[in-house]
XYZ file of C-alpha atoms in Angstrom:
233
model
C -10.173 20.773 -2.964
C -8.085 23.439 -0.950
C -8.837 27.639 -0.986
C -5.759 27.860 -2.319
C -6.434 25.779 -5.291
C -9.751 27.228 -5.997
C -8.103 30.328 -6.678
C -4.995 29.647 -8.512
C -4.903 31.951 -11.805
C -3.006 31.537 -14.607
C 0.294 33.003 -14.966
C 0.678 36.213 -16.977
C 4.291 35.354 -18.636
C 6.349 37.806 -17.362
C 4.922 36.215 -14.046
C 5.918 32.721 -15.910
C 9.254 33.721 -16.091
C 9.642 34.759 -12.534
C 8.520 31.842 -11.622
C 11.007 29.543 -13.771
C 13.837 32.146 -12.683
C 12.402 31.626 -8.795
C 12.160 27.232 -9.446
C 14.770 26.998 -11.190
C 17.321 29.021 -11.213
C 16.528 30.525 -14.526
C 16.018 28.981 -18.393
C 15.680 25.148 -17.186
C 18.615 23.456 -19.478
C 15.233 20.287 -19.846
C 10.999 19.793 -19.445
C 9.534 17.140 -19.052
C 5.791 16.333 -20.329
C 3.600 14.544 -19.749
C 1.714 12.906 -22.504
C -2.237 12.670 -22.654
C -4.197 16.501 -21.659
C -0.894 17.995 -21.671
C 1.031 16.921 -25.720
C -2.115 15.882 -26.826
C -5.766 16.152 -26.744
C -6.573 12.505 -26.084
C -10.017 12.721 -23.255
C -13.025 13.004 -25.725
C -11.076 10.112 -28.010
C -9.840 7.890 -24.494
C -13.638 8.112 -22.830
C -15.067 7.346 -26.482
C -13.326 4.836 -25.904
C -14.130 2.989 -22.237
C -17.734 3.581 -23.742
C -17.446 1.787 -26.393
C -16.004 -1.467 -23.992
C -18.835 -0.618 -21.858
C -21.515 -0.225 -23.708
C -20.950 -3.697 -26.133
C -20.872 -5.597 -22.087
C -24.005 -4.550 -21.606
C -22.621 -0.195 -18.896
C -24.155 2.706 -18.385
C -21.639 5.682 -19.859
C -18.688 6.360 -17.491
C -20.021 9.193 -14.605
C -17.695 12.205 -14.932
C -15.654 11.125 -12.221
C -14.669 7.453 -14.630
C -14.036 10.340 -16.928
C -10.698 12.045 -15.057
C -9.235 9.406 -13.249
C -8.909 7.136 -16.422
C -7.550 10.093 -18.284
C -4.465 10.082 -16.081
C -4.094 6.143 -15.103
C -2.547 3.553 -16.851
C -5.013 1.488 -18.910
C -4.887 -1.215 -16.739
C -6.062 0.477 -13.860
C -8.452 2.249 -15.628
C -9.891 -0.781 -16.991
C -9.716 -2.030 -13.074
C -12.234 0.357 -12.256
C -14.892 1.117 -14.992
C -15.435 -2.877 -15.599
C -16.250 -5.021 -12.827
C -15.309 -7.930 -12.126
C -17.118 -10.613 -13.862
C -17.199 -9.120 -17.028
C -13.236 -8.976 -17.601
C -14.472 -12.623 -19.116
C -16.573 -11.579 -22.131
C -14.018 -7.815 -22.102
C -11.062 -9.757 -23.543
C -13.606 -10.756 -26.334
C -15.182 -6.959 -26.669
C -11.050 -6.178 -26.541
C -9.972 -8.495 -29.346
C -13.352 -6.470 -31.911
C -12.626 -2.870 -30.474
C -8.826 -2.199 -31.354
C -7.619 1.206 -30.023
C -4.694 1.519 -31.980
C -6.483 1.592 -34.990
C -9.880 2.889 -34.246
C -9.349 5.422 -31.387
C -5.605 7.401 -31.916
C -7.299 8.383 -35.202
C -8.875 10.048 -33.358
C -5.452 12.181 -30.836
C -4.361 15.099 -31.671
C -1.822 17.909 -30.536
C -1.810 20.400 -28.614
C -2.188 23.425 -29.819
C 0.955 25.536 -29.604
C 3.070 22.330 -28.270
C 5.547 21.906 -32.074
C 5.703 25.713 -31.951
C 6.954 24.798 -28.484
C 8.953 21.689 -29.303
C 10.771 24.070 -31.961
C 11.609 26.621 -29.969
C 12.962 24.707 -26.873
C 15.167 22.722 -29.579
C 17.217 25.924 -30.305
C 17.303 26.781 -27.046
C 18.888 24.398 -25.974
C 16.327 22.404 -23.899
C 16.086 18.480 -23.408
C 12.366 17.699 -24.341
C 11.308 14.227 -22.558
C 7.773 12.283 -21.997
C 6.804 10.248 -19.196
C 2.728 8.861 -18.984
C 1.094 6.002 -17.575
C 0.218 4.525 -20.705
C 1.957 0.946 -21.416
C 1.645 0.720 -25.352
C 1.102 2.581 -28.236
C 3.298 5.701 -27.619
C 5.314 5.077 -31.240
C 1.015 5.409 -32.445
C 0.722 8.957 -31.081
C 4.247 10.090 -31.303
C 3.711 9.208 -35.691
C -0.035 10.484 -35.766
C 1.179 13.725 -33.322
C 3.590 14.482 -35.857
C 6.535 14.170 -32.918
C 9.319 12.753 -34.293
C 12.783 13.471 -32.416
C 10.932 15.077 -30.855
C 11.037 14.206 -27.359
C 13.531 11.767 -25.650
C 13.686 9.634 -23.618
C 9.395 8.652 -23.436
C 9.547 7.478 -20.205
C 6.092 4.518 -20.441
C 5.064 2.540 -17.358
C 6.724 -0.184 -19.667
C 9.971 1.093 -18.410
C 9.143 2.977 -14.839
C 6.816 3.054 -11.287
C 3.557 4.695 -12.619
C 2.762 8.034 -12.131
C 2.682 9.295 -8.040
C 5.484 7.579 -8.382
C 8.890 9.429 -9.311
C 11.156 6.640 -9.899
C 10.103 7.807 -13.847
C 11.136 10.895 -12.958
C 14.278 9.932 -11.978
C 14.812 7.915 -14.409
C 14.537 11.841 -16.810
C 16.746 12.896 -14.241
C 19.567 10.572 -14.950
C 19.195 9.891 -18.514
C 19.544 13.932 -19.204
C 22.514 14.283 -16.887
C 20.018 17.369 -14.700
C 19.729 17.824 -10.958
C 15.628 18.771 -10.675
C 16.222 22.594 -10.230
C 17.631 22.404 -13.600
C 14.506 20.195 -15.042
C 10.300 21.017 -15.480
C 7.615 18.817 -15.022
C 5.026 20.194 -16.809
C 1.744 18.103 -16.479
C -2.725 18.179 -15.249
C -2.930 16.877 -12.809
C -2.451 15.490 -9.363
C -0.785 12.517 -9.951
C 2.372 14.649 -12.284
C 2.533 16.561 -9.345
C 3.941 14.441 -7.134
C 5.713 12.594 -8.865
C 7.533 14.937 -10.271
C 7.389 17.011 -6.098
C 8.695 12.871 -5.240
C 12.393 14.081 -7.548
C 11.967 17.223 -6.367
C 11.643 18.428 -9.968
C 9.147 22.082 -10.082
C 6.382 21.993 -11.262
C 4.553 23.416 -13.797
C 0.654 22.490 -13.833
C -0.950 22.418 -17.727
C -4.642 24.644 -18.086
C -5.344 23.699 -14.116
C -6.054 25.910 -11.739
C -7.550 23.815 -8.749
C -3.342 21.337 -7.740
C -2.389 23.499 -5.201
C 0.033 26.037 -6.792
C 1.243 29.690 -7.031
C -0.381 29.594 -10.809
C -0.167 27.445 -13.123
C 0.319 27.256 -17.969
C -3.124 28.921 -19.873
C -1.683 28.009 -23.066
C 1.744 27.390 -24.473
C 2.553 30.180 -26.051
C 2.982 31.580 -22.393
C 5.475 29.426 -21.307
C 7.467 29.557 -24.670
C 7.580 33.759 -24.120
C 8.244 33.385 -20.788
C 11.362 30.925 -21.766
C 11.865 33.609 -24.570
C 12.086 36.236 -20.970
C 14.719 33.689 -18.438
C 18.353 33.864 -18.730
C 19.974 30.147 -19.266
C 20.287 29.087 -15.784
């Protein structure tokens, strides 16, 4: 980890407004959000799910490194990383007993302040979308966290290559008819950062000071205030 990443600090609303003006030429016209760890608080739920699978297979709990990886990877990448290949046949039986939709989705919660931010974006005419490495079940996530009507498009790995490939980010730009400079990508991982960078979209880390950026957003209330302080592009 670089020294710059170690010393990255939270932007104040005023600093964030200045950064948006510099990077986006003013208030962005569209914001792409990552899902897990950004618009939803899912880390504990996801770790619980994968630990349930491992326990049923006689494996120990996830390590801290594995916990971090499963939060930003696709589900298939996570399974491949944490379940040894010889246990894959047994895993099929386990997943018939343990349902992510039934047992885990009800544990998901919207991130604090996200609804207010989305309402402010709507009032300011800022488009909002999601680019996630999830494949299935986003409809359940949106319903559980009361996000109906806020995100369009919702790009999953069912329709785009997984991040860090910029394929999904490019899809959002095309659907919106916006340039990369008109857009902001808010994420919490290196895969988000690299997907945004590959599409040329300014990237704002959310609650992660270790992504080699000038600063990060510590609270959605700060981003809401910064958008109010920033002029339209």
